[in-house]
PDB file of C-alpha atoms in Angstrom:
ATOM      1  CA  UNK A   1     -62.333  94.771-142.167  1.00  0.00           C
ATOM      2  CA  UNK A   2     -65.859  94.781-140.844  1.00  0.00           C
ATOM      3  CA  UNK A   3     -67.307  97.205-137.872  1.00  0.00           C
ATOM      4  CA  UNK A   4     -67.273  94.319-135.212  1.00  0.00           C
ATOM      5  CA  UNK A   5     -63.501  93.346-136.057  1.00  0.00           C
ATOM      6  CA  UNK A   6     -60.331  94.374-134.155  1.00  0.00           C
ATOM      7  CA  UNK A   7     -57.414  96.029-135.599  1.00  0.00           C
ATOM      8  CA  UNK A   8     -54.283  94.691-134.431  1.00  0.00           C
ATOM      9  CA  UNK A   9     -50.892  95.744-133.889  1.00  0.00           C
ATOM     10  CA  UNK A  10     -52.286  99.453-131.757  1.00  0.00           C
ATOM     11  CA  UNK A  11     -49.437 101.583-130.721  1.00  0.00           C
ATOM     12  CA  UNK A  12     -49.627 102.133-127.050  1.00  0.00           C
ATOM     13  CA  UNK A  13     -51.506 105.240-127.048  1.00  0.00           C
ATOM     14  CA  UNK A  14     -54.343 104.024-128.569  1.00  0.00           C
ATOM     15  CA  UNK A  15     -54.501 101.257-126.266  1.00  0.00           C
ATOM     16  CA  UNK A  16     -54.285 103.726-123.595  1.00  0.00           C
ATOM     17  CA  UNK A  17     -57.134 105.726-125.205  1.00  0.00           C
ATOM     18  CA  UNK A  18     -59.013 102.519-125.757  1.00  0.00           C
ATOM     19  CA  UNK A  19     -58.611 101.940-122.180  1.00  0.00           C
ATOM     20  CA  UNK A  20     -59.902 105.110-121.014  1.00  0.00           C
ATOM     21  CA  UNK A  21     -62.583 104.448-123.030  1.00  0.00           C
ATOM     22  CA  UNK A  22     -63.727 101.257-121.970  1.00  0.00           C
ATOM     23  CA  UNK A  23     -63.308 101.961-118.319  1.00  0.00           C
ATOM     24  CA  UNK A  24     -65.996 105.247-118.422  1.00  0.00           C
ATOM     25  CA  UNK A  25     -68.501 103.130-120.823  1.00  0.00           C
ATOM     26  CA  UNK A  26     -69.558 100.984-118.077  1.00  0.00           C
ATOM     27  CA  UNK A  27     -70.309 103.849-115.243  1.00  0.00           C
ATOM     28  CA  UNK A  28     -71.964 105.605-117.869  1.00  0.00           C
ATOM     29  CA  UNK A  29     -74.286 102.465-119.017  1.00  0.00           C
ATOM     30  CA  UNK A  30     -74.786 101.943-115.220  1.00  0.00           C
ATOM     31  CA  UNK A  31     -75.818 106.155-114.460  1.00  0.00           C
ATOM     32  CA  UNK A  32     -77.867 106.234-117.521  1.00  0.00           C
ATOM     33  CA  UNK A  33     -79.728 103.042-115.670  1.00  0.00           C
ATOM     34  CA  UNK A  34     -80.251 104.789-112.506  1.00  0.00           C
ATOM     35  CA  UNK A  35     -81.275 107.919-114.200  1.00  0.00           C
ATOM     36  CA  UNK A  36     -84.294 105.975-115.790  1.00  0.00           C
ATOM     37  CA  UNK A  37     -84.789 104.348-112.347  1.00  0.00           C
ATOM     38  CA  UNK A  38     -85.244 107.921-110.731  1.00  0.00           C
ATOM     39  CA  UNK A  39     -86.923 109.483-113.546  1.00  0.00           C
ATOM     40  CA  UNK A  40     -89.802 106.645-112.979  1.00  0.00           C
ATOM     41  CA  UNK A  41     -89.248 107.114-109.149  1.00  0.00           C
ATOM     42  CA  UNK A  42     -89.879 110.802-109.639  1.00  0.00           C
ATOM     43  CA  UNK A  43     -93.708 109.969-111.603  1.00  0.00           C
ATOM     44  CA  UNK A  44     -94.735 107.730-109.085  1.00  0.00           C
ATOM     45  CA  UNK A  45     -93.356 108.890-105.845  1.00  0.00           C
ATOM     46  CA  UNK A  46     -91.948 111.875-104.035  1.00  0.00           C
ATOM     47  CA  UNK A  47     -88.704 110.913-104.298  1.00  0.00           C
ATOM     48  CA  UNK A  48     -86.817 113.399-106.838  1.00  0.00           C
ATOM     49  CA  UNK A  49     -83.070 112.328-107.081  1.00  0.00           C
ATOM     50  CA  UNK A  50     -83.028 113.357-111.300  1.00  0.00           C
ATOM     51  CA  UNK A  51     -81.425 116.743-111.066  1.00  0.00           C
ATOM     52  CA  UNK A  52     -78.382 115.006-109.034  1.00  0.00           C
ATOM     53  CA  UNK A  53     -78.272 111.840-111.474  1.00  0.00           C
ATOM     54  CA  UNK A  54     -78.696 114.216-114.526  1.00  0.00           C
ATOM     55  CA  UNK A  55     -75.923 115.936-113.558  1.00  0.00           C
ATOM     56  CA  UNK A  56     -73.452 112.138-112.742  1.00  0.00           C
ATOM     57  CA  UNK A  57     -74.651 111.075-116.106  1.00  0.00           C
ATOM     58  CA  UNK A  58     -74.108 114.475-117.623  1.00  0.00           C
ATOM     59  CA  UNK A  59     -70.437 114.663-116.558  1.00  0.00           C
ATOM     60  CA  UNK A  60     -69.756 110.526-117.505  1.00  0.00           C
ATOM     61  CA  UNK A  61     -71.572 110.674-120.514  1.00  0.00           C
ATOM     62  CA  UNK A  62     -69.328 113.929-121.615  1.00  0.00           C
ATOM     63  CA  UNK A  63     -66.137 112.060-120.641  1.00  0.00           C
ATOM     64  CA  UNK A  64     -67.390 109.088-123.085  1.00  0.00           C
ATOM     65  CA  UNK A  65     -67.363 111.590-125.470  1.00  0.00           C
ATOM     66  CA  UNK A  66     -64.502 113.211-125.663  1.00  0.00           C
ATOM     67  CA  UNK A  67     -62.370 109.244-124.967  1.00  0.00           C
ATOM     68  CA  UNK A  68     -64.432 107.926-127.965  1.00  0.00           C
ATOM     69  CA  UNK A  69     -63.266 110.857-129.891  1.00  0.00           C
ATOM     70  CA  UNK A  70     -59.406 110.479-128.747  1.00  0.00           C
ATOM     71  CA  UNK A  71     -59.499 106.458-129.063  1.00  0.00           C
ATOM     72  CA  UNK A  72     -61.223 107.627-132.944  1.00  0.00           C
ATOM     73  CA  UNK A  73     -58.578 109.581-133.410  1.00  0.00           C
ATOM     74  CA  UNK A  74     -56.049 107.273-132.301  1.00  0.00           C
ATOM     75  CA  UNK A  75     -57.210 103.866-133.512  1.00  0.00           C
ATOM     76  CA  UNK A  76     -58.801 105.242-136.953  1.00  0.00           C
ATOM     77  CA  UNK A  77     -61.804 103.044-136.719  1.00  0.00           C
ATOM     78  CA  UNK A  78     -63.426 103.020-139.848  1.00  0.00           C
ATOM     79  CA  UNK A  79     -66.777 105.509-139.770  1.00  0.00           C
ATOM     80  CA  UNK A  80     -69.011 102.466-139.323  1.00  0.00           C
ATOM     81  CA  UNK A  81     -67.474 101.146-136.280  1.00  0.00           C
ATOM     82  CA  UNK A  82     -66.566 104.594-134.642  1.00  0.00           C
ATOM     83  CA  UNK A  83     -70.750 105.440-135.238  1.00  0.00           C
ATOM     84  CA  UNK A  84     -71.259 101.705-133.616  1.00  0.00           C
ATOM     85  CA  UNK A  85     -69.162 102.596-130.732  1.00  0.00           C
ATOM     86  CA  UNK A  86     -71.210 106.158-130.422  1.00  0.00           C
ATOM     87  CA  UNK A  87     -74.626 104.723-130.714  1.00  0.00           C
ATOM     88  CA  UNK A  88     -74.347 102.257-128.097  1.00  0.00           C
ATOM     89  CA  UNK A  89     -73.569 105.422-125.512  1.00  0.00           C
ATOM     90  CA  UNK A  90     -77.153 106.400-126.088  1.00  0.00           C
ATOM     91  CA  UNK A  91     -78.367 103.142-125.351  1.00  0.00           C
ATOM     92  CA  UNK A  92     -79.716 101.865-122.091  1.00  0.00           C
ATOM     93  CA  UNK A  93     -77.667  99.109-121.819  1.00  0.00           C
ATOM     94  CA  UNK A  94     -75.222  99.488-124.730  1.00  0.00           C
ATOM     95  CA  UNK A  95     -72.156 100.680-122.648  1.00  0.00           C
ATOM     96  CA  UNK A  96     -72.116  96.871-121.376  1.00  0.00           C
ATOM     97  CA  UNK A  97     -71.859  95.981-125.303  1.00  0.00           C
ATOM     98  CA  UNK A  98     -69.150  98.903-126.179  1.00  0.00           C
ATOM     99  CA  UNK A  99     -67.265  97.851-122.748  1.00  0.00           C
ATOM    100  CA  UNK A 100     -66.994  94.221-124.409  1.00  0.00           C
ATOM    101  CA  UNK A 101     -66.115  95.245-127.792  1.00  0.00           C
ATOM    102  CA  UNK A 102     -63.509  97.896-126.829  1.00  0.00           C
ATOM    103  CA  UNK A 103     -62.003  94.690-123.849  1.00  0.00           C
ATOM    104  CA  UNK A 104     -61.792  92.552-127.303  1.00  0.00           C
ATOM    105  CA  UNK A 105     -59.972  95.221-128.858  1.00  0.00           C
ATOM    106  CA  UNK A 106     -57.564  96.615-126.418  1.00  0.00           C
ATOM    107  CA  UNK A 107     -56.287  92.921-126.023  1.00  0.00           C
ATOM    108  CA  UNK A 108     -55.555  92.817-129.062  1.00  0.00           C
ATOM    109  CA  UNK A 109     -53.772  95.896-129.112  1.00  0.00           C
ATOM    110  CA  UNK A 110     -51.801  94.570-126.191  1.00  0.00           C
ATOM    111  CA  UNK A 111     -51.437  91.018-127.671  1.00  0.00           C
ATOM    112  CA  UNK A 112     -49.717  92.713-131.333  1.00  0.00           C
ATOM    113  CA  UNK A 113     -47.857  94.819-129.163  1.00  0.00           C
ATOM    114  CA  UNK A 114     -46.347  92.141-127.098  1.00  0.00           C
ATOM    115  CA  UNK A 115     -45.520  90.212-130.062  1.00  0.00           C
ATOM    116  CA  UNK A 116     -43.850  93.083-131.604  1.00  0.00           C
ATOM    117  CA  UNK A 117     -41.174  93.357-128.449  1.00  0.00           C
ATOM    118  CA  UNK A 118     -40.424  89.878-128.656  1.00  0.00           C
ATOM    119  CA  UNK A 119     -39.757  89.746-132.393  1.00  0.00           C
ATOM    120  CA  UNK A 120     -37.243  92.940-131.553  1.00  0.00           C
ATOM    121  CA  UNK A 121     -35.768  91.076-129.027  1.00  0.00           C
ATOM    122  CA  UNK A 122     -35.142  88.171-131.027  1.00  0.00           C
ATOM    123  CA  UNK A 123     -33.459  90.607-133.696  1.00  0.00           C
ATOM    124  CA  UNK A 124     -31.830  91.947-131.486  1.00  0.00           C
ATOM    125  CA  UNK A 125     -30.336  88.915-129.819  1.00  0.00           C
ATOM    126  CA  UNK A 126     -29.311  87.587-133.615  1.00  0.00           C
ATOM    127  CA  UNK A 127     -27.256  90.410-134.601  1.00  0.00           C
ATOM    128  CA  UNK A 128     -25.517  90.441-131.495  1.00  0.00           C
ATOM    129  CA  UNK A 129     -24.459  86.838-132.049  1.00  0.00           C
TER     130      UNK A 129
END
């Protein structure tokens, strides 16, 4: 399996944990954004809003964390992806990217599990009959 492909059949917790994950990677992507904005803000202008954006994209970026370690733990990406997935916090813009990857994976998580049920049910309903 290469880093950009989706595991399927996820047990539900690590489609929760993927959840979680994907849901703070786009408020982080979006504080780390407005941190730059105020940083340039703060050069050019008396406006000084960096110590109270530091401190938003502190706290989000430390919640990516520690959900990118549980969904790693969880989903046992391969190193490669779970460094892919890490990198792209650090990026400017690359919480948009994880936030797409991780939607693409979680479906599939969700998609395998569904399938799962129904093939259960069907068992179910055949050695009843």
């Amino acid at each position: 399996m290469s880093i950009l492909e989706t595991p399927t059949g996820l047990p539900p917790k690590s489609v929760s944990a993927l959840r979680r994950l994907r849901l703070v990677s786009t408020p982080e992507a979006i504080s780390f954004l407005v941190l730059l904005g105020c940083s340039v803000l703060k050069r050019t202008s008396e406006f000084n809003a960096v110590p109270v954006m530091g401190a938003v994209h502190g706290v989000l970026f430390l919640m990516y964390l520690l959900f990118w370690a549980d969904a790693w733990n969880r989903v046992r990406w391969p190193l490669g992806r779970a460094a892919l997935i890490f990198v792209l916090a650090v990026l400017p813009t690359g919480g948009f990217f994880a936030d797409r990857a991780l939607r693409r994976e979680e479906e599939a998580g969700v998609i395998a599990a569904r399938a799962r049920k129904e093939q259960d049910a069907r068992r179910v309903n055949a050695e009843r009959q």
